[in-house]
mmCIF file of C-alpha atoms in Angstrom:
data_model
loop_
_atom_site.group_PDB
_atom_site.id
_atom_site.type_symbol
_atom_site.label_atom_id
_atom_site.label_comp_id
_atom_site.label_asym_id
_atom_site.label_seq_id
_atom_site.Cartn_x
_atom_site.Cartn_y
_atom_site.Cartn_z
ATOM 1 C CA MET A 18 237.713 7.157 -29.348
ATOM 2 C CA ALA A 19 235.199 5.184 -27.191
ATOM 3 C CA GLY A 20 231.582 5.922 -27.909
ATOM 4 C CA GLY A 21 230.794 6.705 -24.365
ATOM 5 C CA THR A 22 233.748 9.169 -24.198
ATOM 6 C CA ILE A 23 232.355 10.990 -27.198
ATOM 7 C CA GLU A 24 228.975 11.160 -25.396
ATOM 8 C CA ALA A 25 230.669 12.517 -22.326
ATOM 9 C CA LEU A 26 232.370 15.202 -24.357
ATOM 10 C CA LYS A 27 229.114 16.155 -25.948
ATOM 11 C CA TRP A 28 227.464 16.532 -22.408
ATOM 12 C CA LEU A 29 230.412 18.548 -21.042
ATOM 13 C CA ALA A 30 229.953 20.921 -23.971
ATOM 14 C CA LEU A 31 226.233 21.238 -23.290
ATOM 15 C CA ILE A 32 226.928 22.161 -19.674
ATOM 16 C CA LEU A 33 229.625 24.701 -20.700
ATOM 17 C CA MET A 34 227.281 26.201 -23.335
ATOM 18 C CA THR A 35 224.334 26.437 -20.719
ATOM 19 C CA GLY A 36 226.649 28.214 -18.279
ATOM 20 C CA ASP A 37 227.709 30.659 -20.998
ATOM 21 C CA HIS A 38 224.120 31.373 -22.102
ATOM 22 C CA VAL A 39 222.922 31.897 -18.495
ATOM 23 C CA ASN A 40 225.844 34.335 -18.072
ATOM 24 C CA ARG A 41 225.069 36.064 -21.360
ATOM 25 C CA PHE A 42 221.283 36.344 -21.240
ATOM 26 C CA LEU A 43 220.564 36.475 -17.415
ATOM 27 C CA PHE A 44 223.788 38.164 -15.939
ATOM 28 C CA ASN A 45 224.681 40.315 -18.949
ATOM 29 C CA GLY A 46 228.085 38.538 -19.372
ATOM 30 C CA THR A 47 229.360 39.748 -16.008
ATOM 31 C CA VAL A 48 230.555 36.346 -14.832
ATOM 32 C CA ALA A 49 234.009 36.129 -16.422
ATOM 33 C CA TYR A 50 234.705 32.440 -15.731
ATOM 34 C CA LEU A 51 231.472 31.273 -17.278
ATOM 35 C CA PHE A 52 232.308 33.238 -20.410
ATOM 36 C CA GLY A 53 235.727 31.825 -20.587
ATOM 37 C CA LEU A 54 234.638 28.162 -20.044
ATOM 38 C CA GLY A 55 231.783 28.713 -22.549
ATOM 39 C CA ARG A 56 234.311 29.216 -25.319
ATOM 40 C CA LEU A 57 235.298 25.471 -25.125
ATOM 41 C CA ALA A 58 231.781 24.383 -26.172
ATOM 42 C CA LEU A 59 231.925 25.162 -29.852
ATOM 43 C CA PRO A 60 235.345 23.366 -30.489
ATOM 44 C CA ILE A 61 234.049 20.288 -28.615
ATOM 45 C CA PHE A 62 230.819 20.260 -30.527
ATOM 46 C CA VAL A 63 232.564 20.514 -33.889
ATOM 47 C CA PHE A 64 234.992 17.807 -32.928
ATOM 48 C CA VAL A 65 232.249 15.523 -31.878
ATOM 49 C CA LEU A 66 230.346 16.071 -35.110
ATOM 50 C CA ALA A 67 233.308 15.840 -37.402
ATOM 51 C CA TYR A 68 234.746 12.809 -35.654
ATOM 52 C CA ASN A 69 231.379 10.992 -36.059
ATOM 53 C CA LEU A 70 230.867 11.911 -39.626
ATOM 54 C CA ALA A 71 234.454 10.799 -40.364
ATOM 55 C CA ARG A 72 233.776 7.203 -39.379
ATOM 56 C CA PRO A 73 233.842 4.645 -42.220
ATOM 57 C CA GLY A 74 230.559 4.080 -44.058
ATOM 58 C CA GLN A 75 228.689 7.124 -42.804
ATOM 59 C CA LEU A 76 227.864 8.232 -46.390
ATOM 60 C CA GLU A 77 226.542 4.834 -47.259
ATOM 61 C CA ARG A 78 224.387 4.642 -44.030
ATOM 62 C CA GLY A 79 222.734 7.934 -44.776
ATOM 63 C CA THR A 80 224.049 9.465 -41.732
ATOM 64 C CA TYR A 81 224.656 12.826 -43.290
ATOM 65 C CA PRO A 82 221.059 13.525 -44.543
ATOM 66 C CA ARG A 83 219.623 12.351 -41.211
ATOM 67 C CA THR A 84 221.912 14.750 -39.230
ATOM 68 C CA MET A 85 221.145 17.523 -41.587
ATOM 69 C CA LYS A 86 217.367 17.162 -41.143
ATOM 70 C CA ARG A 87 217.642 17.090 -37.411
ATOM 71 C CA LEU A 88 219.965 20.122 -37.242
ATOM 72 C CA ALA A 89 217.537 22.049 -39.578
ATOM 73 C CA VAL A 90 214.472 21.255 -37.644
ATOM 74 C CA PHE A 91 215.744 21.950 -34.131
ATOM 75 C CA GLY A 92 217.902 24.931 -35.447
ATOM 76 C CA ALA A 93 214.554 26.419 -36.729
ATOM 77 C CA LEU A 94 212.814 25.698 -33.326
ATOM 78 C CA ALA A 95 215.780 27.303 -31.484
ATOM 79 C CA SER A 96 215.544 30.427 -33.663
ATOM 80 C CA VAL A 97 212.469 31.875 -31.833
ATOM 81 C CA PRO A 98 214.024 32.078 -28.342
ATOM 82 C CA PHE A 99 217.523 32.744 -29.844
ATOM 83 C CA ILE A 100 216.287 35.864 -31.686
ATOM 84 C CA ALA A 101 214.008 36.940 -28.965
ATOM 85 C CA LEU A 102 216.931 36.789 -26.428
ATOM 86 C CA GLY A 103 219.217 38.735 -28.524
ATOM 87 C CA ASP A 104 222.303 40.667 -27.342
ATOM 88 C CA LEU A 105 224.888 43.123 -28.615
ATOM 89 C CA LEU A 106 226.576 40.361 -30.585
ATOM 90 C CA HIS A 107 223.464 39.794 -32.752
ATOM 91 C CA ALA A 108 221.369 41.921 -34.943
ATOM 92 C CA GLY A 109 217.892 40.512 -35.443
ATOM 93 C CA TRP A 110 218.089 37.117 -36.994
ATOM 94 C CA TRP A 111 221.772 37.291 -37.909
ATOM 95 C CA PRO A 112 223.793 35.379 -37.282
ATOM 96 C CA LEU A 113 221.810 32.153 -37.304
ATOM 97 C CA ASN A 114 222.291 29.984 -34.177
ATOM 98 C CA VAL A 115 225.051 27.321 -33.733
ATOM 99 C CA LEU A 116 222.757 24.487 -34.854
ATOM 100 C CA PHE A 117 222.793 26.133 -38.326
ATOM 101 C CA SER A 118 226.639 26.443 -37.951
ATOM 102 C CA LEU A 119 226.793 22.693 -37.578
ATOM 103 C CA LEU A 120 224.152 22.177 -40.379
ATOM 104 C CA VAL A 121 226.254 24.099 -42.803
ATOM 105 C CA LEU A 122 229.430 22.085 -41.747
ATOM 106 C CA THR A 123 227.549 18.776 -42.051
ATOM 107 C CA THR A 124 226.231 19.647 -45.538
ATOM 108 C CA THR A 125 229.682 20.929 -46.733
ATOM 109 C CA LEU A 126 231.282 17.694 -45.596
ATOM 110 C CA TYR A 127 228.410 15.708 -47.287
ATOM 111 C CA LEU A 128 229.108 17.565 -50.571
ATOM 112 C CA VAL A 129 232.904 16.846 -50.197
ATOM 113 C CA GLU A 130 232.188 13.214 -49.588
ATOM 114 C CA ARG A 131 230.189 13.204 -52.798
ATOM 115 C CA ASP A 132 233.080 14.932 -54.688
ATOM 116 C CA ASP A 133 230.925 18.049 -55.466
ATOM 117 C CA LEU A 134 233.620 20.428 -54.455
ATOM 118 C CA LEU A 135 232.165 23.357 -56.277
ATOM 119 C CA ALA A 136 228.921 23.309 -54.497
ATOM 120 C CA ALA A 137 230.850 22.655 -51.179
ATOM 121 C CA GLY A 138 232.939 25.716 -51.830
ATOM 122 C CA ILE A 139 229.955 27.889 -52.561
ATOM 123 C CA LEU A 140 228.020 26.639 -49.417
ATOM 124 C CA PHE A 141 231.248 27.250 -47.375
ATOM 125 C CA LEU A 142 231.462 30.885 -48.552
ATOM 126 C CA VAL A 143 227.809 31.752 -48.357
ATOM 127 C CA GLY A 144 226.906 29.739 -45.258
ATOM 128 C CA GLY A 145 229.956 31.017 -43.301
ATOM 129 C CA SER A 146 228.614 34.523 -43.658
ATOM 130 C CA LEU A 147 225.197 33.591 -42.118
ATOM 131 C CA VAL A 148 225.966 31.530 -38.960
ATOM 132 C CA GLU A 149 227.639 31.834 -35.660
ATOM 133 C CA TYR A 150 231.498 31.518 -35.634
ATOM 134 C CA GLY A 151 231.432 31.831 -39.409
ATOM 135 C CA TRP A 152 234.141 30.631 -41.598
ATOM 136 C CA LEU A 153 236.518 29.948 -38.750
ATOM 137 C CA GLY A 154 234.068 27.316 -37.210
ATOM 138 C CA LEU A 155 233.558 25.722 -40.577
ATOM 139 C CA THR A 156 237.274 25.576 -41.226
ATOM 140 C CA LEU A 157 237.834 23.988 -37.811
ATOM 141 C CA GLY A 158 235.247 21.246 -38.610
ATOM 142 C CA LEU A 159 236.597 20.569 -42.123
ATOM 143 C CA ALA A 160 240.277 20.232 -40.796
ATOM 144 C CA ILE A 161 239.163 17.822 -37.945
ATOM 145 C CA TRP A 162 237.085 15.790 -40.287
ATOM 146 C CA THR A 163 240.024 15.632 -42.731
ATOM 147 C CA TYR A 164 242.383 14.625 -39.966
ATOM 148 C CA CYS A 165 240.018 11.886 -38.674
ATOM 149 C CA LYS A 166 239.805 10.584 -42.244
ATOM 150 C CA GLN A 167 243.543 10.486 -42.766
ATOM 151 C CA PRO A 168 245.762 12.010 -40.048
ATOM 152 C CA SER A 169 248.359 14.506 -41.304
ATOM 153 C CA LEU A 170 250.318 17.382 -40.013
ATOM 154 C CA PRO A 171 248.718 19.900 -42.376
ATOM 155 C CA ALA A 172 245.220 18.978 -41.279
ATOM 156 C CA ALA A 173 246.161 19.178 -37.627
ATOM 157 C CA GLY A 174 247.862 22.510 -38.148
ATOM 158 C CA VAL A 175 244.832 24.048 -39.852
ATOM 159 C CA ALA A 176 242.629 22.790 -37.122
ATOM 160 C CA LEU A 177 244.822 24.346 -34.466
ATOM 161 C CA LEU A 178 245.043 27.664 -36.300
ATOM 162 C CA ALA A 179 241.260 27.802 -36.771
ATOM 163 C CA CYS A 180 240.846 27.016 -33.132
ATOM 164 C CA ALA A 181 243.129 29.804 -32.086
ATOM 165 C CA GLY A 182 241.509 32.069 -34.745
ATOM 166 C CA LEU A 183 238.293 31.986 -32.765
ATOM 167 C CA TRP A 184 239.999 34.644 -30.792
ATOM 168 C CA LEU A 185 238.420 37.015 -33.399
ATOM 169 C CA THR A 186 235.003 36.112 -32.129
ATOM 170 C CA ASN A 187 235.650 35.309 -28.577
ATOM 171 C CA ASP A 188 238.314 38.026 -27.928
ATOM 172 C CA ASN A 189 240.248 35.424 -25.936
ATOM 173 C CA PHE A 190 242.029 32.176 -26.527
ATOM 174 C CA TRP A 191 239.928 29.950 -24.130
ATOM 175 C CA ALA A 192 238.896 27.865 -27.187
ATOM 176 C CA LEU A 193 242.372 26.353 -27.313
ATOM 177 C CA ALA A 194 241.829 24.816 -23.769
ATOM 178 C CA ALA A 195 239.557 22.353 -25.749
ATOM 179 C CA VAL A 196 242.606 20.796 -27.503
ATOM 180 C CA PRO A 197 244.333 19.206 -24.470
ATOM 181 C CA LEU A 198 240.883 18.270 -23.202
ATOM 182 C CA ILE A 199 240.071 16.366 -26.413
ATOM 183 C CA LEU A 200 243.524 14.785 -26.488
ATOM 184 C CA ALA A 201 243.177 13.473 -22.913
ATOM 185 C CA ALA A 202 239.772 12.134 -23.800
ATOM 186 C CA THR A 203 241.344 9.775 -26.338
ATOM 187 C CA ARG A 204 243.137 8.062 -23.383
ATOM 188 C CA VAL A 205 240.029 7.097 -21.399
ATOM 189 C CA ASN A 206 237.034 4.769 -21.959
ATOM 190 C CA LEU A 207 233.923 6.224 -20.399
ATOM 191 C CA HIS A 208 230.660 4.398 -20.339
ATOM 192 C CA VAL A 209 228.032 7.089 -21.035
ATOM 193 C CA PRO A 210 224.794 5.985 -22.753
ATOM 194 C CA ARG A 211 223.879 7.589 -26.013
ATOM 195 C CA LEU A 212 220.619 9.582 -26.057
ATOM 196 C CA ARG A 213 220.029 10.015 -29.744
ATOM 197 C CA TRP A 214 217.620 13.091 -29.678
ATOM 198 C CA ALA A 215 218.744 14.610 -26.371
ATOM 199 C CA PHE A 216 221.307 17.061 -27.866
ATOM 200 C CA TYR A 217 218.991 18.391 -30.573
ATOM 201 C CA ALA A 218 216.109 18.822 -28.244
ATOM 202 C CA TYR A 219 218.128 20.357 -25.509
ATOM 203 C CA TYR A 220 219.357 23.363 -27.460
ATOM 204 C CA PRO A 221 215.968 24.921 -28.159
ATOM 205 C CA LEU A 222 214.582 23.872 -24.861
ATOM 206 C CA HIS A 223 217.246 25.438 -22.699
ATOM 207 C CA LEU A 224 217.070 28.629 -24.673
ATOM 208 C CA GLY A 225 213.351 28.689 -24.197
ATOM 209 C CA VAL A 226 213.683 28.204 -20.474
ATOM 210 C CA ILE A 227 216.094 31.099 -20.245
ATOM 211 C CA TRP A 228 213.841 33.306 -22.360
ATOM 212 C CA LEU A 229 210.950 32.477 -20.065
ATOM 213 C CA ILE A 230 213.001 33.257 -16.915
ATOM 214 C CA ARG A 231 214.163 36.531 -18.277
ATOM 215 C CA SER A 232 210.616 37.501 -19.547
ATOM 216 C CA VAL A 233 209.075 36.738 -16.082
ATOM 217 C CA VAL A 234 211.832 37.942 -13.718
ATOM 218 C CA GLY A 235 213.268 40.648 -15.918
ATOM 219 C CA VAL A 236 216.829 39.773 -14.890
ATOM 220 C CA ALA A 237 218.650 41.130 -17.861
ATOM 221 C CA ALA A 238 218.611 44.595 -19.239
#
């Protein structure tokens, strides 16, 4: 897939996620279409991360540790507004925000790459209980990464089942709409420049802005 197309997918997911968070934290989840479209964000984010990490030579280039550090730092920064905003789906600090979901996924893939399967399995089990989208989100990422490394029907099947299984969290099947979107993206070559730190910084920043708006205006109950 073209690099610019990957970036376009990432920005689309950011837009969908922002709409979902505005709906959740400012409009109390009353805008149904924003909630539905927001369910596409996680599968797209996971696909982009897994696809990039599956590229040849990423272990040798040190891509995994760099990605893990960025996710950890910005995930920690995002925790302040994320916990402060809260909603009925969350209880205090649990679950950790989606950057920690991507951190657990990246670290698990890193351990698999290094053939430390025991540690990867332990992290998968423990980490999946602590982060948003849990084991289903991690399974989706592992399956996509495996498929990108070596395409196979079992890997594709597990990825599709995990994506459908997000119904348990989302209470709908909107996440599956990401599948034809990603497949269509493989057929186009978009020229979108890569902004290395933008994604990481955007997540805590947009949550902070929403928190400020809600604190000042008092929109949400």
